[in-house]
């Protein structure tokens, strides 16, 4: 009788999972490329925005009260990051020149150069393939640059200092005038309150400008992107070290196993016969014949 048709095997419970996994591989590749492009774009934008925010004024300082009326239009001054570096050279005429130049160099290195070099180096490492040795050196220099980058600390301290600037100015003006500033403020309040606003001897008004917010946004984007690059470098270096340690241990194991097998083969009768020189083998053969 004809044999029945062969029955198909039941579907595997993992078949659907396999199909879904194979379909998700292109999506994973697209996600990885998008992640790589997002980090690179963040570093490029942070680098460009930081350079653009160094030249315009980032905060304004105005003198109000009686001193503001006396100064007129020159009562309001604006300062940029570059102005802050240049003003350090003449900030304290009574201090030694070498000391003020040292402050200028520290300010320029830690607030102007270190952030730009860290962004540029992180971008270069992220987009350019490197050898293990070059990757190790790049990680070292990037970590060193990040240690000297204090731009985010500067931005936070600027806000805190501006909040306390008027109180410090009032205290300094009172100490320098030996009480006459308080008397002038009282006279202004009693007789010239409509002309001088506020009716004080000196009041400082400070404010943050648009360049500050641009620099803050660049810092909030650039630092996480740079830390992603640093983490990737650390992971790749760990993988390289584990690969090297695994290869060396495998080689040592093979050598040990080969040495044990060689010793066992030499100690056997056939192995010792093969390792004997040709003259010794002929002498053994002649002795056996005799």
PDB file of C-alpha atoms in Angstrom:
ATOM      1  CA  UNK A   1       0.000   0.000   0.000  1.00  0.00           C
ATOM      2  CA  UNK A   2       1.193   3.555  -0.612  1.00  0.00           C
ATOM      3  CA  UNK A   3       2.941   5.111   2.324  1.00  0.00           C
ATOM      4  CA  UNK A   4       1.253   8.091   3.975  1.00  0.00           C
ATOM      5  CA  UNK A   5       2.683  11.520   3.218  1.00  0.00           C
ATOM      6  CA  UNK A   6       5.334  12.623   5.692  1.00  0.00           C
ATOM      7  CA  UNK A   7       4.008  14.894   8.379  1.00  0.00           C
ATOM      8  CA  UNK A   8       5.592  18.287   8.867  1.00  0.00           C
ATOM      9  CA  UNK A   9       7.360  18.873  12.189  1.00  0.00           C
ATOM     10  CA  UNK A  10       5.496  21.087  14.606  1.00  0.00           C
ATOM     11  CA  UNK A  11       6.548  24.733  14.549  1.00  0.00           C
ATOM     12  CA  UNK A  12       9.193  25.636  17.060  1.00  0.00           C
ATOM     13  CA  UNK A  13       8.107  27.976  19.817  1.00  0.00           C
ATOM     14  CA  UNK A  14      11.201  30.076  19.084  1.00  0.00           C
ATOM     15  CA  UNK A  15      10.441  30.565  15.397  1.00  0.00           C
ATOM     16  CA  UNK A  16       8.437  33.728  15.931  1.00  0.00           C
ATOM     17  CA  UNK A  17      11.088  35.092  18.238  1.00  0.00           C
ATOM     18  CA  UNK A  18      13.746  34.377  15.633  1.00  0.00           C
ATOM     19  CA  UNK A  19      11.770  36.167  12.947  1.00  0.00           C
ATOM     20  CA  UNK A  20      11.208  39.171  15.156  1.00  0.00           C
ATOM     21  CA  UNK A  21      14.886  39.278  16.103  1.00  0.00           C
ATOM     22  CA  UNK A  22      15.997  39.170  12.480  1.00  0.00           C
ATOM     23  CA  UNK A  23      13.588  41.944  11.630  1.00  0.00           C
ATOM     24  CA  UNK A  24      14.858  44.089  14.505  1.00  0.00           C
ATOM     25  CA  UNK A  25      18.512  43.968  13.402  1.00  0.00           C
ATOM     26  CA  UNK A  26      18.169  46.752  10.796  1.00  0.00           C
ATOM     27  CA  UNK A  27      16.279  48.838  13.332  1.00  0.00           C
ATOM     28  CA  UNK A  28      19.109  48.336  15.837  1.00  0.00           C
ATOM     29  CA  UNK A  29      21.628  49.403  13.206  1.00  0.00           C
ATOM     30  CA  UNK A  30      19.641  52.538  12.434  1.00  0.00           C
ATOM     31  CA  UNK A  31      19.380  53.326  16.135  1.00  0.00           C
ATOM     32  CA  UNK A  32      23.146  52.949  16.581  1.00  0.00           C
ATOM     33  CA  UNK A  33      23.834  55.240  13.596  1.00  0.00           C
ATOM     34  CA  UNK A  34      21.367  57.817  14.917  1.00  0.00           C
ATOM     35  CA  UNK A  35      23.010  57.676  18.351  1.00  0.00           C
ATOM     36  CA  UNK A  36      26.456  58.140  16.803  1.00  0.00           C
ATOM     37  CA  UNK A  37      25.246  61.076  14.707  1.00  0.00           C
ATOM     38  CA  UNK A  38      23.505  62.700  17.697  1.00  0.00           C
ATOM     39  CA  UNK A  39      26.683  62.625  19.810  1.00  0.00           C
ATOM     40  CA  UNK A  40      28.750  64.040  16.937  1.00  0.00           C
ATOM     41  CA  UNK A  41      26.159  66.773  16.277  1.00  0.00           C
ATOM     42  CA  UNK A  42      26.090  67.676  19.975  1.00  0.00           C
ATOM     43  CA  UNK A  43      29.866  68.085  20.074  1.00  0.00           C
ATOM     44  CA  UNK A  44      29.896  70.160  16.873  1.00  0.00           C
ATOM     45  CA  UNK A  45      27.139  72.430  18.161  1.00  0.00           C
ATOM     46  CA  UNK A  46      28.767  72.812  21.584  1.00  0.00           C
ATOM     47  CA  UNK A  47      32.104  73.720  19.988  1.00  0.00           C
ATOM     48  CA  UNK A  48      30.588  76.293  17.646  1.00  0.00           C
ATOM     49  CA  UNK A  49      28.268  77.811  20.254  1.00  0.00           C
ATOM     50  CA  UNK A  50      31.094  78.122  22.795  1.00  0.00           C
ATOM     51  CA  UNK A  51      33.304  79.945  20.305  1.00  0.00           C
ATOM     52  CA  UNK A  52      30.391  82.216  19.351  1.00  0.00           C
ATOM     53  CA  UNK A  53      29.609  83.036  23.001  1.00  0.00           C
ATOM     54  CA  UNK A  54      33.136  84.096  23.972  1.00  0.00           C
ATOM     55  CA  UNK A  55      33.139  87.446  22.150  1.00  0.00           C
ATOM     56  CA  UNK A  56      29.688  89.017  22.917  1.00  0.00           C
ATOM     57  CA  UNK A  57      28.968  90.379  26.410  1.00  0.00           C
ATOM     58  CA  UNK A  58      27.578  87.776  28.782  1.00  0.00           C
ATOM     59  CA  UNK A  59      26.572  90.056  31.665  1.00  0.00           C
ATOM     60  CA  UNK A  60      25.974  93.752  32.293  1.00  0.00           C
ATOM     61  CA  UNK A  61      26.782  95.760  35.392  1.00  0.00           C
ATOM     62  CA  UNK A  62      25.139  99.112  36.061  1.00  0.00           C
ATOM     63  CA  UNK A  63      25.786 101.713  38.731  1.00  0.00           C
ATOM     64  CA  UNK A  64      22.627 103.348  40.030  1.00  0.00           C
ATOM     65  CA  UNK A  65      21.853 105.871  42.725  1.00  0.00           C
ATOM     66  CA  UNK A  66      23.878 109.070  43.126  1.00  0.00           C
ATOM     67  CA  UNK A  67      26.943 107.562  41.447  1.00  0.00           C
ATOM     68  CA  UNK A  68      24.824 106.431  38.501  1.00  0.00           C
ATOM     69  CA  UNK A  69      23.445 109.938  38.021  1.00  0.00           C
ATOM     70  CA  UNK A  70      26.983 111.343  38.110  1.00  0.00           C
ATOM     71  CA  UNK A  71      28.320 108.845  35.573  1.00  0.00           C
ATOM     72  CA  UNK A  72      25.441 109.211  33.137  1.00  0.00           C
ATOM     73  CA  UNK A  73      25.648 106.974  30.060  1.00  0.00           C
ATOM     74  CA  UNK A  74      28.851 105.344  31.263  1.00  0.00           C
ATOM     75  CA  UNK A  75      27.090 103.942  34.315  1.00  0.00           C
ATOM     76  CA  UNK A  76      26.364 100.634  32.534  1.00  0.00           C
ATOM     77  CA  UNK A  77      29.211  98.342  31.461  1.00  0.00           C
ATOM     78  CA  UNK A  78      29.049  94.997  29.676  1.00  0.00           C
ATOM     79  CA  UNK A  79      31.665  92.255  29.884  1.00  0.00           C
ATOM     80  CA  UNK A  80      32.442  89.202  27.780  1.00  0.00           C
ATOM     81  CA  UNK A  81      34.570  86.164  28.494  1.00  0.00           C
ATOM     82  CA  UNK A  82      37.498  87.680  26.611  1.00  0.00           C
ATOM     83  CA  UNK A  83      37.035  91.013  28.423  1.00  0.00           C
ATOM     84  CA  UNK A  84      37.231  89.153  31.726  1.00  0.00           C
ATOM     85  CA  UNK A  85      40.617  87.734  30.755  1.00  0.00           C
ATOM     86  CA  UNK A  86      41.992  91.098  29.604  1.00  0.00           C
ATOM     87  CA  UNK A  87      40.671  92.968  32.649  1.00  0.00           C
ATOM     88  CA  UNK A  88      42.646  90.661  34.921  1.00  0.00           C
ATOM     89  CA  UNK A  89      45.854  92.292  33.706  1.00  0.00           C
ATOM     90  CA  UNK A  90      44.793  95.685  35.145  1.00  0.00           C
ATOM     91  CA  UNK A  91      42.388  94.567  37.866  1.00  0.00           C
ATOM     92  CA  UNK A  92      44.768  95.311  40.733  1.00  0.00           C
ATOM     93  CA  UNK A  93      47.489  97.893  40.010  1.00  0.00           C
ATOM     94  CA  UNK A  94      49.000  97.389  43.450  1.00  0.00           C
ATOM     95  CA  UNK A  95      49.612  93.662  42.835  1.00  0.00           C
ATOM     96  CA  UNK A  96      52.805  92.370  41.185  1.00  0.00           C
ATOM     97  CA  UNK A  97      52.677  92.181  37.411  1.00  0.00           C
ATOM     98  CA  UNK A  98      53.780  88.541  37.330  1.00  0.00           C
ATOM     99  CA  UNK A  99      50.895  87.599  39.626  1.00  0.00           C
ATOM    100  CA  UNK A 100      48.277  89.245  37.412  1.00  0.00           C
ATOM    101  CA  UNK A 101      49.799  87.623  34.333  1.00  0.00           C
ATOM    102  CA  UNK A 102      49.557  84.289  36.105  1.00  0.00           C
ATOM    103  CA  UNK A 103      45.861  84.889  36.776  1.00  0.00           C
ATOM    104  CA  UNK A 104      45.423  85.814  33.121  1.00  0.00           C
ATOM    105  CA  UNK A 105      47.084  82.604  31.935  1.00  0.00           C
ATOM    106  CA  UNK A 106      45.046  80.438  34.315  1.00  0.00           C
ATOM    107  CA  UNK A 107      41.796  82.123  33.265  1.00  0.00           C
ATOM    108  CA  UNK A 108      42.601  81.727  29.572  1.00  0.00           C
ATOM    109  CA  UNK A 109      43.720  78.113  29.885  1.00  0.00           C
ATOM    110  CA  UNK A 110      40.890  76.825  32.084  1.00  0.00           C
ATOM    111  CA  UNK A 111      37.947  78.846  30.717  1.00  0.00           C
ATOM    112  CA  UNK A 112      38.829  79.512  27.084  1.00  0.00           C
ATOM    113  CA  UNK A 113      41.240  76.872  25.784  1.00  0.00           C
ATOM    114  CA  UNK A 114      40.415  73.733  27.792  1.00  0.00           C
ATOM    115  CA  UNK A 115      36.695  73.575  26.838  1.00  0.00           C
ATOM    116  CA  UNK A 116      37.408  74.100  23.140  1.00  0.00           C
ATOM    117  CA  UNK A 117      40.206  71.532  23.045  1.00  0.00           C
ATOM    118  CA  UNK A 118      38.080  69.011  24.954  1.00  0.00           C
ATOM    119  CA  UNK A 119      35.131  69.385  22.564  1.00  0.00           C
ATOM    120  CA  UNK A 120      37.379  69.198  19.493  1.00  0.00           C
ATOM    121  CA  UNK A 121      39.335  66.194  20.807  1.00  0.00           C
ATOM    122  CA  UNK A 122      36.175  64.311  21.777  1.00  0.00           C
ATOM    123  CA  UNK A 123      34.702  64.909  18.319  1.00  0.00           C
ATOM    124  CA  UNK A 124      37.895  63.721  16.635  1.00  0.00           C
ATOM    125  CA  UNK A 125      38.014  60.542  18.712  1.00  0.00           C
ATOM    126  CA  UNK A 126      34.311  59.875  18.076  1.00  0.00           C
ATOM    127  CA  UNK A 127      34.414  60.099  14.272  1.00  0.00           C
ATOM    128  CA  UNK A 128      37.958  58.891  13.414  1.00  0.00           C
ATOM    129  CA  UNK A 129      38.957  55.211  13.880  1.00  0.00           C
ATOM    130  CA  UNK A 130      42.040  54.871  16.069  1.00  0.00           C
ATOM    131  CA  UNK A 131      44.511  52.145  16.899  1.00  0.00           C
ATOM    132  CA  UNK A 132      44.529  50.814  20.482  1.00  0.00           C
ATOM    133  CA  UNK A 133      47.677  52.782  21.322  1.00  0.00           C
ATOM    134  CA  UNK A 134      46.299  56.017  19.865  1.00  0.00           C
ATOM    135  CA  UNK A 135      42.986  55.432  21.634  1.00  0.00           C
ATOM    136  CA  UNK A 136      44.791  55.045  24.960  1.00  0.00           C
ATOM    137  CA  UNK A 137      46.738  58.286  24.445  1.00  0.00           C
ATOM    138  CA  UNK A 138      43.598  60.140  23.367  1.00  0.00           C
ATOM    139  CA  UNK A 139      41.748  58.993  26.467  1.00  0.00           C
ATOM    140  CA  UNK A 140      44.574  60.229  28.685  1.00  0.00           C
ATOM    141  CA  UNK A 141      44.701  63.688  27.103  1.00  0.00           C
ATOM    142  CA  UNK A 142      40.931  64.072  27.038  1.00  0.00           C
ATOM    143  CA  UNK A 143      40.733  63.213  30.727  1.00  0.00           C
ATOM    144  CA  UNK A 144      43.468  65.763  31.449  1.00  0.00           C
ATOM    145  CA  UNK A 145      41.648  68.471  29.484  1.00  0.00           C
ATOM    146  CA  UNK A 146      38.369  67.721  31.229  1.00  0.00           C
ATOM    147  CA  UNK A 147      40.106  68.064  34.600  1.00  0.00           C
ATOM    148  CA  UNK A 148      41.145  71.630  33.694  1.00  0.00           C
ATOM    149  CA  UNK A 149      37.782  72.541  32.165  1.00  0.00           C
ATOM    150  CA  UNK A 150      35.934  74.648  34.758  1.00  0.00           C
ATOM    151  CA  UNK A 151      33.511  76.456  32.466  1.00  0.00           C
ATOM    152  CA  UNK A 152      30.409  75.019  34.121  1.00  0.00           C
ATOM    153  CA  UNK A 153      31.728  76.055  37.543  1.00  0.00           C
ATOM    154  CA  UNK A 154      32.319  79.564  36.221  1.00  0.00           C
ATOM    155  CA  UNK A 155      28.749  79.831  34.922  1.00  0.00           C
ATOM    156  CA  UNK A 156      27.256  78.767  38.251  1.00  0.00           C
ATOM    157  CA  UNK A 157      29.539  81.030  40.287  1.00  0.00           C
ATOM    158  CA  UNK A 158      28.654  83.964  38.050  1.00  0.00           C
ATOM    159  CA  UNK A 159      24.979  83.676  38.978  1.00  0.00           C
ATOM    160  CA  UNK A 160      25.791  83.386  42.681  1.00  0.00           C
ATOM    161  CA  UNK A 161      28.177  86.331  42.605  1.00  0.00           C
ATOM    162  CA  UNK A 162      25.734  88.594  40.765  1.00  0.00           C
ATOM    163  CA  UNK A 163      23.102  87.893  43.408  1.00  0.00           C
ATOM    164  CA  UNK A 164      25.465  89.053  46.157  1.00  0.00           C
ATOM    165  CA  UNK A 165      27.229  91.803  44.222  1.00  0.00           C
ATOM    166  CA  UNK A 166      25.049  94.709  45.370  1.00  0.00           C
ATOM    167  CA  UNK A 167      25.337  93.737  49.045  1.00  0.00           C
ATOM    168  CA  UNK A 168      29.130  93.548  48.771  1.00  0.00           C
ATOM    169  CA  UNK A 169      29.258  96.914  46.984  1.00  0.00           C
ATOM    170  CA  UNK A 170      27.141  98.537  49.686  1.00  0.00           C
ATOM    171  CA  UNK A 171      29.453  97.177  52.373  1.00  0.00           C
ATOM    172  CA  UNK A 172      32.607  98.309  50.578  1.00  0.00           C
ATOM    173  CA  UNK A 173      31.170 101.766  49.863  1.00  0.00           C
ATOM    174  CA  UNK A 174      30.149 102.162  53.513  1.00  0.00           C
ATOM    175  CA  UNK A 175      33.586 101.167  54.778  1.00  0.00           C
ATOM    176  CA  UNK A 176      35.439 103.442  52.346  1.00  0.00           C
ATOM    177  CA  UNK A 177      33.199 106.475  52.964  1.00  0.00           C
ATOM    178  CA  UNK A 178      33.300 106.023  56.757  1.00  0.00           C
ATOM    179  CA  UNK A 179      29.582 106.599  57.150  1.00  0.00           C
ATOM    180  CA  UNK A 180      29.207 109.552  54.768  1.00  0.00           C
ATOM    181  CA  UNK A 181      27.564 107.348  52.139  1.00  0.00           C
ATOM    182  CA  UNK A 182      24.795 106.399  54.553  1.00  0.00           C
ATOM    183  CA  UNK A 183      24.254 110.051  55.411  1.00  0.00           C
ATOM    184  CA  UNK A 184      24.066 110.952  51.718  1.00  0.00           C
ATOM    185  CA  UNK A 185      21.553 108.185  51.137  1.00  0.00           C
ATOM    186  CA  UNK A 186      19.355 109.506  53.922  1.00  0.00           C
ATOM    187  CA  UNK A 187      19.522 113.038  52.502  1.00  0.00           C
ATOM    188  CA  UNK A 188      18.649 111.787  49.027  1.00  0.00           C
ATOM    189  CA  UNK A 189      15.694 109.883  50.371  1.00  0.00           C
ATOM    190  CA  UNK A 190      14.411 112.894  52.288  1.00  0.00           C
ATOM    191  CA  UNK A 191      14.853 115.635  49.669  1.00  0.00           C
ATOM    192  CA  UNK A 192      15.745 114.206  46.235  1.00  0.00           C
ATOM    193  CA  UNK A 193      13.759 110.974  46.099  1.00  0.00           C
ATOM    194  CA  UNK A 194      12.082 112.008  42.831  1.00  0.00           C
ATOM    195  CA  UNK A 195      15.355 112.802  41.085  1.00  0.00           C
ATOM    196  CA  UNK A 196      17.547 109.896  42.159  1.00  0.00           C
ATOM    197  CA  UNK A 197      16.199 106.359  41.878  1.00  0.00           C
ATOM    198  CA  UNK A 198      16.900 104.531  44.015  1.00  0.00           C
ATOM    199  CA  UNK A 199      17.736 107.251  46.549  1.00  0.00           C
ATOM    200  CA  UNK A 200      21.033 105.753  47.622  1.00  0.00           C
ATOM    201  CA  UNK A 201      24.662 106.623  47.356  1.00  0.00           C
ATOM    202  CA  UNK A 202      25.484 103.529  45.258  1.00  0.00           C
ATOM    203  CA  UNK A 203      23.425 100.586  44.015  1.00  0.00           C
ATOM    204  CA  UNK A 204      24.662  97.947  41.584  1.00  0.00           C
ATOM    205  CA  UNK A 205      22.274  96.363  39.102  1.00  0.00           C
ATOM    206  CA  UNK A 206      23.512  93.306  37.205  1.00  0.00           C
ATOM    207  CA  UNK A 207      21.943  91.106  34.584  1.00  0.00           C
ATOM    208  CA  UNK A 208      22.735  88.142  32.357  1.00  0.00           C
ATOM    209  CA  UNK A 209      22.712  88.679  28.599  1.00  0.00           C
ATOM    210  CA  UNK A 210      21.854  86.350  25.721  1.00  0.00           C
ATOM    211  CA  UNK A 211      25.457  85.167  25.260  1.00  0.00           C
ATOM    212  CA  UNK A 212      25.379  83.703  28.768  1.00  0.00           C
ATOM    213  CA  UNK A 213      22.363  81.541  27.955  1.00  0.00           C
ATOM    214  CA  UNK A 214      23.987  80.422  24.707  1.00  0.00           C
ATOM    215  CA  UNK A 215      27.125  79.423  26.608  1.00  0.00           C
ATOM    216  CA  UNK A 216      25.040  77.642  29.237  1.00  0.00           C
ATOM    217  CA  UNK A 217      23.140  75.670  26.574  1.00  0.00           C
ATOM    218  CA  UNK A 218      26.411  74.719  24.866  1.00  0.00           C
ATOM    219  CA  UNK A 219      27.792  73.477  28.185  1.00  0.00           C
ATOM    220  CA  UNK A 220      24.676  71.454  28.984  1.00  0.00           C
ATOM    221  CA  UNK A 221      24.885  69.749  25.577  1.00  0.00           C
ATOM    222  CA  UNK A 222      28.664  69.429  25.200  1.00  0.00           C
ATOM    223  CA  UNK A 223      29.540  67.953  28.589  1.00  0.00           C
ATOM    224  CA  UNK A 224      27.169  64.925  28.351  1.00  0.00           C
ATOM    225  CA  UNK A 225      28.321  64.291  24.773  1.00  0.00           C
ATOM    226  CA  UNK A 226      31.974  64.421  25.829  1.00  0.00           C
ATOM    227  CA  UNK A 227      31.309  62.075  28.741  1.00  0.00           C
ATOM    228  CA  UNK A 228      29.717  59.596  26.314  1.00  0.00           C
ATOM    229  CA  UNK A 229      32.943  59.627  24.305  1.00  0.00           C
ATOM    230  CA  UNK A 230      35.001  59.119  27.464  1.00  0.00           C
ATOM    231  CA  UNK A 231      32.852  56.147  28.484  1.00  0.00           C
ATOM    232  CA  UNK A 232      33.207  54.599  25.022  1.00  0.00           C
ATOM    233  CA  UNK A 233      36.994  54.956  25.207  1.00  0.00           C
ATOM    234  CA  UNK A 234      37.059  53.304  28.630  1.00  0.00           C
ATOM    235  CA  UNK A 235      34.904  50.402  27.428  1.00  0.00           C
ATOM    236  CA  UNK A 236      37.048  49.824  24.333  1.00  0.00           C
ATOM    237  CA  UNK A 237      40.216  49.894  26.415  1.00  0.00           C
ATOM    238  CA  UNK A 238      38.765  47.347  28.836  1.00  0.00           C
ATOM    239  CA  UNK A 239      37.793  45.111  25.920  1.00  0.00           C
ATOM    240  CA  UNK A 240      41.296  45.378  24.488  1.00  0.00           C
ATOM    241  CA  UNK A 241      42.871  44.488  27.834  1.00  0.00           C
ATOM    242  CA  UNK A 242      40.557  41.511  28.316  1.00  0.00           C
ATOM    243  CA  UNK A 243      41.285  40.337  24.768  1.00  0.00           C
ATOM    244  CA  UNK A 244      45.022  40.534  25.368  1.00  0.00           C
ATOM    245  CA  UNK A 245      44.822  38.782  28.721  1.00  0.00           C
ATOM    246  CA  UNK A 246      42.593  36.065  27.230  1.00  0.00           C
ATOM    247  CA  UNK A 247      44.969  35.489  24.303  1.00  0.00           C
ATOM    248  CA  UNK A 248      48.043  35.320  26.505  1.00  0.00           C
ATOM    249  CA  UNK A 249      46.394  32.882  28.923  1.00  0.00           C
ATOM    250  CA  UNK A 250      45.283  30.669  26.024  1.00  0.00           C
ATOM    251  CA  UNK A 251      48.815  30.713  24.616  1.00  0.00           C
ATOM    252  CA  UNK A 252      50.326  29.823  27.982  1.00  0.00           C
ATOM    253  CA  UNK A 253      47.851  26.960  28.361  1.00  0.00           C
ATOM    254  CA  UNK A 254      48.736  25.628  24.916  1.00  0.00           C
ATOM    255  CA  UNK A 255      52.444  25.846  25.713  1.00  0.00           C
ATOM    256  CA  UNK A 256      51.995  24.015  28.997  1.00  0.00           C
ATOM    257  CA  UNK A 257      49.885  21.303  27.344  1.00  0.00           C
ATOM    258  CA  UNK A 258      52.434  20.958  24.549  1.00  0.00           C
ATOM    259  CA  UNK A 259      55.279  20.702  27.025  1.00  0.00           C
ATOM    260  CA  UNK A 260      53.538  17.964  29.005  1.00  0.00           C
ATOM    261  CA  UNK A 261      52.815  15.984  25.831  1.00  0.00           C
ATOM    262  CA  UNK A 262      56.409  16.403  24.661  1.00  0.00           C
ATOM    263  CA  UNK A 263      57.772  15.161  27.977  1.00  0.00           C
ATOM    264  CA  UNK A 264      55.481  12.141  27.864  1.00  0.00           C
ATOM    265  CA  UNK A 265      56.495  11.392  24.280  1.00  0.00           C
ATOM    266  CA  UNK A 266      60.220  11.712  25.062  1.00  0.00           C
ATOM    267  CA  UNK A 267      59.917   9.480  28.098  1.00  0.00           C
ATOM    268  CA  UNK A 268      58.309   6.762  25.950  1.00  0.00           C
ATOM    269  CA  UNK A 269      60.491   4.229  24.177  1.00  0.00           C
ATOM    270  CA  UNK A 270      59.629   5.355  20.673  1.00  0.00           C
ATOM    271  CA  UNK A 271      60.207   8.995  21.471  1.00  0.00           C
ATOM    272  CA  UNK A 272      63.660   8.411  22.882  1.00  0.00           C
ATOM    273  CA  UNK A 273      64.570   6.333  19.856  1.00  0.00           C
ATOM    274  CA  UNK A 274      63.553   9.141  17.495  1.00  0.00           C
ATOM    275  CA  UNK A 275      65.358  11.839  19.393  1.00  0.00           C
ATOM    276  CA  UNK A 276      68.692   9.975  19.381  1.00  0.00           C
ATOM    277  CA  UNK A 277      71.249  11.215  16.830  1.00  0.00           C
ATOM    278  CA  UNK A 278      71.785   9.214  13.666  1.00  0.00           C
ATOM    279  CA  UNK A 279      75.203   7.878  14.773  1.00  0.00           C
ATOM    280  CA  UNK A 280      73.779   6.630  18.059  1.00  0.00           C
ATOM    281  CA  UNK A 281      70.947   4.900  16.230  1.00  0.00           C
ATOM    282  CA  UNK A 282      73.456   3.121  13.885  1.00  0.00           C
ATOM    283  CA  UNK A 283      75.564   2.031  16.841  1.00  0.00           C
ATOM    284  CA  UNK A 284      72.480   0.611  18.575  1.00  0.00           C
ATOM    285  CA  UNK A 285      71.568  -1.254  15.375  1.00  0.00           C
ATOM    286  CA  UNK A 286      75.110  -2.681  14.971  1.00  0.00           C
ATOM    287  CA  UNK A 287      75.150  -3.775  18.614  1.00  0.00           C
ATOM    288  CA  UNK A 288      71.800  -5.483  18.193  1.00  0.00           C
ATOM    289  CA  UNK A 289      73.038  -7.299  15.065  1.00  0.00           C
ATOM    290  CA  UNK A 290      76.178  -8.573  16.821  1.00  0.00           C
TER     291      UNK A 290
END
